mmCIF file with all atom_site columns, C-alpha atoms in Angstrom:
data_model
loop_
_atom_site.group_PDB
_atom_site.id
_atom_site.type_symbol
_atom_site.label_atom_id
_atom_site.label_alt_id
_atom_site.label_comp_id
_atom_site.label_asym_id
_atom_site.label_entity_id
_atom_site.label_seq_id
_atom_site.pdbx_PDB_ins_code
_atom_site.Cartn_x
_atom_site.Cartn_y
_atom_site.Cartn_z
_atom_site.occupancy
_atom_site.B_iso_or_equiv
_atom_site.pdbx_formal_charge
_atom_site.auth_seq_id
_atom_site.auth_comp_id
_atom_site.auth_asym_id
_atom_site.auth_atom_id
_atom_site.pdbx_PDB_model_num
ATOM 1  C CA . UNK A 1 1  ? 0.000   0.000  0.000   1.00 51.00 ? 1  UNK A CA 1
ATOM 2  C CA . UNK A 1 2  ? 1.382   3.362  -1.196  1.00 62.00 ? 2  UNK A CA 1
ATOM 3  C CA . UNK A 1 3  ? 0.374   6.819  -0.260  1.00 72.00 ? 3  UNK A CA 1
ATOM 4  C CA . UNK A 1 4  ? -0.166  8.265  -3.087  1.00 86.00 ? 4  UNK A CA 1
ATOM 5  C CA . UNK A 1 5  ? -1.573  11.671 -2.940  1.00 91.00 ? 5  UNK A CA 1
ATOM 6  C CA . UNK A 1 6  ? -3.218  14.061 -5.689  1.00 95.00 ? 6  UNK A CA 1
ATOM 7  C CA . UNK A 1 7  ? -3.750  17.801 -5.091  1.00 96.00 ? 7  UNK A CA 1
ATOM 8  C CA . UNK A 1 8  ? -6.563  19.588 -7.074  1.00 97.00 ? 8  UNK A CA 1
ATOM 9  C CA . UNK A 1 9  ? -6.348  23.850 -7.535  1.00 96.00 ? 9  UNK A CA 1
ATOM 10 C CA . UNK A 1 10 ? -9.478  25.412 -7.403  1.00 96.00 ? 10 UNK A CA 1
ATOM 11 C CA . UNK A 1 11 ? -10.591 28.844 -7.773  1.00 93.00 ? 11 UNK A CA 1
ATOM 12 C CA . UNK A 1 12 ? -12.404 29.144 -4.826  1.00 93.00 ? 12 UNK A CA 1
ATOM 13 C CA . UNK A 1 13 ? -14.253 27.698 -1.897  1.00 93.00 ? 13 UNK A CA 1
ATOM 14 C CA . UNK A 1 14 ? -17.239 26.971 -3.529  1.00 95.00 ? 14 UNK A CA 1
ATOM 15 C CA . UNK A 1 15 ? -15.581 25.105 -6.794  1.00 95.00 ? 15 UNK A CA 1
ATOM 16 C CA . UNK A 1 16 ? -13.441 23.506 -4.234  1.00 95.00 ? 16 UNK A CA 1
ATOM 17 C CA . UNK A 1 17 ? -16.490 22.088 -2.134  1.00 95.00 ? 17 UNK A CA 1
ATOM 18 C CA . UNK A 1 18 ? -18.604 21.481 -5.621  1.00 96.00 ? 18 UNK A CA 1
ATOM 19 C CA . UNK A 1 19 ? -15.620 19.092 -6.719  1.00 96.00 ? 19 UNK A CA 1
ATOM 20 C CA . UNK A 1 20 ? -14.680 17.729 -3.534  1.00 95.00 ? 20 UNK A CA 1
ATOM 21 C CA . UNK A 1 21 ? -18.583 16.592 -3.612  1.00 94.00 ? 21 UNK A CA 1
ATOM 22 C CA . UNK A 1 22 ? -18.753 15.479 -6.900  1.00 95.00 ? 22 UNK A CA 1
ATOM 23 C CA . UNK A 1 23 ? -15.065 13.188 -6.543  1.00 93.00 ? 23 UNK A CA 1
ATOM 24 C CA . UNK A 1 24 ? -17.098 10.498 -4.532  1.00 87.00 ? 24 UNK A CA 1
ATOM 25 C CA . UNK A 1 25 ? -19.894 10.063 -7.143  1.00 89.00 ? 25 UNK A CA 1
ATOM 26 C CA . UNK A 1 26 ? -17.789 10.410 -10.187 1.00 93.00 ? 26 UNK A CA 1
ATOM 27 C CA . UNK A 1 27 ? -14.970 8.090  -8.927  1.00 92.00 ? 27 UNK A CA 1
ATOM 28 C CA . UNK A 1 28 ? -16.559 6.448  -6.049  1.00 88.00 ? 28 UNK A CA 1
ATOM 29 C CA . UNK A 1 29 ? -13.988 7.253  -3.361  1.00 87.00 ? 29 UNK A CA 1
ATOM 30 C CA . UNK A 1 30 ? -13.265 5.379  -0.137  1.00 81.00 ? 30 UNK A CA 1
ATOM 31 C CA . UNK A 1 31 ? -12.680 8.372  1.794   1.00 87.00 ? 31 UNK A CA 1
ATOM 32 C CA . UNK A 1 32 ? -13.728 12.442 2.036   1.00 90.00 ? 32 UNK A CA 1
ATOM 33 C CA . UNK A 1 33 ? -11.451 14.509 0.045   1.00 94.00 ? 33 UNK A CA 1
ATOM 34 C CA . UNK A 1 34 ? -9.761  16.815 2.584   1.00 94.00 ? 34 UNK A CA 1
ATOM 35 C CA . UNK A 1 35 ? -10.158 20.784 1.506   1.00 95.00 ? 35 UNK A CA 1
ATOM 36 C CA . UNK A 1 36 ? -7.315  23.203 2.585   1.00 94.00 ? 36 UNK A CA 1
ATOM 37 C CA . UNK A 1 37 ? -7.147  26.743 1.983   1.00 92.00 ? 37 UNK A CA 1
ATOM 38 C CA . UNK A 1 38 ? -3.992  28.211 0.175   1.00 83.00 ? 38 UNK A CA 1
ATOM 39 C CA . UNK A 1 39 ? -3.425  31.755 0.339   1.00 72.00 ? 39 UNK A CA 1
ATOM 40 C CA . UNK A 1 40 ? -1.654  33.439 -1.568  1.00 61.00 ? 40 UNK A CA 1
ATOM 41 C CA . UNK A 1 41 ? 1.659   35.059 -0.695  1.00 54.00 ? 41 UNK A CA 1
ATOM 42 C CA . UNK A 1 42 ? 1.227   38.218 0.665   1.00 56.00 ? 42 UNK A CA 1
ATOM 43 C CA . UNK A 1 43 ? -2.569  38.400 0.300   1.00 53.00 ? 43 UNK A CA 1
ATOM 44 C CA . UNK A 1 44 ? -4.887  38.872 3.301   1.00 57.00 ? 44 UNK A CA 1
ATOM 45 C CA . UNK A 1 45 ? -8.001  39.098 1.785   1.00 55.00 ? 45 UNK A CA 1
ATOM 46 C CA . UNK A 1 46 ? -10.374 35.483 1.514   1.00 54.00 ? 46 UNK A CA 1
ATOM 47 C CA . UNK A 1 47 ? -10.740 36.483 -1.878  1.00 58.00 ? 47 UNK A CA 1
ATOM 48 C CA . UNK A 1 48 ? -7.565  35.916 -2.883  1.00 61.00 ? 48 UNK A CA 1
ATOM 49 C CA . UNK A 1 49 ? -7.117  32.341 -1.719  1.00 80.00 ? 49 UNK A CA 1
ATOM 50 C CA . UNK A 1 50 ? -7.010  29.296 -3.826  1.00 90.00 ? 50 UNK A CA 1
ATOM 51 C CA . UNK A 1 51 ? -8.466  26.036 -2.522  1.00 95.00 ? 51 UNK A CA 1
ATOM 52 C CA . UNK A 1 52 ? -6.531  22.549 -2.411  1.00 95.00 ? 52 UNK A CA 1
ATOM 53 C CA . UNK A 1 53 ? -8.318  19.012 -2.625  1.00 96.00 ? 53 UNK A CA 1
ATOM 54 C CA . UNK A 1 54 ? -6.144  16.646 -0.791  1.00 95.00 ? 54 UNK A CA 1
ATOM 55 C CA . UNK A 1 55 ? -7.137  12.904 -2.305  1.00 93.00 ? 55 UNK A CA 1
ATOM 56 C CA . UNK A 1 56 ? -6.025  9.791  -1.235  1.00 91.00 ? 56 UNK A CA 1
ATOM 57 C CA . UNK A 1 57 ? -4.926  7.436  -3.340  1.00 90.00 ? 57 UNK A CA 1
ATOM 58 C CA . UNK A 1 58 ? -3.347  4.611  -1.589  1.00 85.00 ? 58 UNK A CA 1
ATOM 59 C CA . UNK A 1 59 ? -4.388  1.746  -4.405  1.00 85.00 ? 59 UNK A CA 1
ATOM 60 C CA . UNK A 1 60 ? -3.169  4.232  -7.070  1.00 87.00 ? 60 UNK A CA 1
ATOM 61 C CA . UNK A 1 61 ? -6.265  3.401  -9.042  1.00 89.00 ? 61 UNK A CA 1
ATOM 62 C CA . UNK A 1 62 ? -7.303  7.299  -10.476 1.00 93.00 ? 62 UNK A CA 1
ATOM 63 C CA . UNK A 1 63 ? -5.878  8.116  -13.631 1.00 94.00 ? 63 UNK A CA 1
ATOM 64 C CA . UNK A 1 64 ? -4.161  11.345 -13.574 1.00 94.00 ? 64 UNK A CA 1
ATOM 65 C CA . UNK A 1 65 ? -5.386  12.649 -16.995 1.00 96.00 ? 65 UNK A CA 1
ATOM 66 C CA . UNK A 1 66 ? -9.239  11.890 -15.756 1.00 96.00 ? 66 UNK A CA 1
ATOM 67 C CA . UNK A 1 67 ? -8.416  13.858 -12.968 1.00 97.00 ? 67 UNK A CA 1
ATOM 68 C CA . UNK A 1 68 ? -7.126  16.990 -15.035 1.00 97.00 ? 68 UNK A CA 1
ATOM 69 C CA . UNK A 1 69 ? -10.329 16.958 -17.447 1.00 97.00 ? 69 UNK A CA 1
ATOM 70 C CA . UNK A 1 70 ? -12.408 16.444 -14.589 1.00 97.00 ? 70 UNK A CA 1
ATOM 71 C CA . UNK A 1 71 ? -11.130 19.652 -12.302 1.00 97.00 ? 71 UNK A CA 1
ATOM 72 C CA . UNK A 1 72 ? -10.673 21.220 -15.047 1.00 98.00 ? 72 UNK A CA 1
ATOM 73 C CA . UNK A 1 73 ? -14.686 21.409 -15.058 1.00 97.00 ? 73 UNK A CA 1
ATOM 74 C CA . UNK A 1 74 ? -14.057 24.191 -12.407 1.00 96.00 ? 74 UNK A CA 1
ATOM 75 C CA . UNK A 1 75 ? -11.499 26.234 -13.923 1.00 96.00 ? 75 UNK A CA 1
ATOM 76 C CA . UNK A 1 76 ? -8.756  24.142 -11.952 1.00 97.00 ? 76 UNK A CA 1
ATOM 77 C CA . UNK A 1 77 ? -6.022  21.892 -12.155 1.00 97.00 ? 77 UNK A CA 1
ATOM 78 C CA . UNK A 1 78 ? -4.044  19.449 -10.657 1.00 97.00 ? 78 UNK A CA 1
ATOM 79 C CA . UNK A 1 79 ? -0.894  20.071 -8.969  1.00 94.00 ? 79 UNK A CA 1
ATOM 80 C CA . UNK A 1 80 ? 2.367   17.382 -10.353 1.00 82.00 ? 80 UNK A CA 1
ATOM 81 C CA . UNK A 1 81 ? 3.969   15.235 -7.493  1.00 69.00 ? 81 UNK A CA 1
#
């Protein structure tokens, strides 16, 4: 068992919960993506955060490139090991 980890880049909060939602039905996860707020350097203001979802991946079993086209969907992306 590995621990494999992939880190989505949303926009904002609500992208960030949206996709965190829809990860379980679209790719029937074993356990909650976590959500983390990432603010940006220097920037105060909730506005100017980006949002991280933290998945799991210890059987290694999503594909990377579904990932992309699927956060994607909210403007994001996924962040390379």
């Amino acid at each position: 068992m590995s621990d494999v980890r992939h880190v989505l880049v949303l926009p904002d909060r609500d992208a960030a919960e949206e996709a965190a939602q829809a990860l379980g039905d679209r790719f029937g996860l074993d356990e909650e993506p976590q959500l983390v707020r990432d603010a940006l350097a220097g920037e105060d203001d909730a506005e100017d955060a980006q949002w991280l979802v933290v998945l799991r991946d210890t059987e290694a079993r999503l594909d990377p490139k579904e990932l992309d086209e699927f956060v994607a969907e909210w403007d994001g992306w996924r962040e390379e090991p």
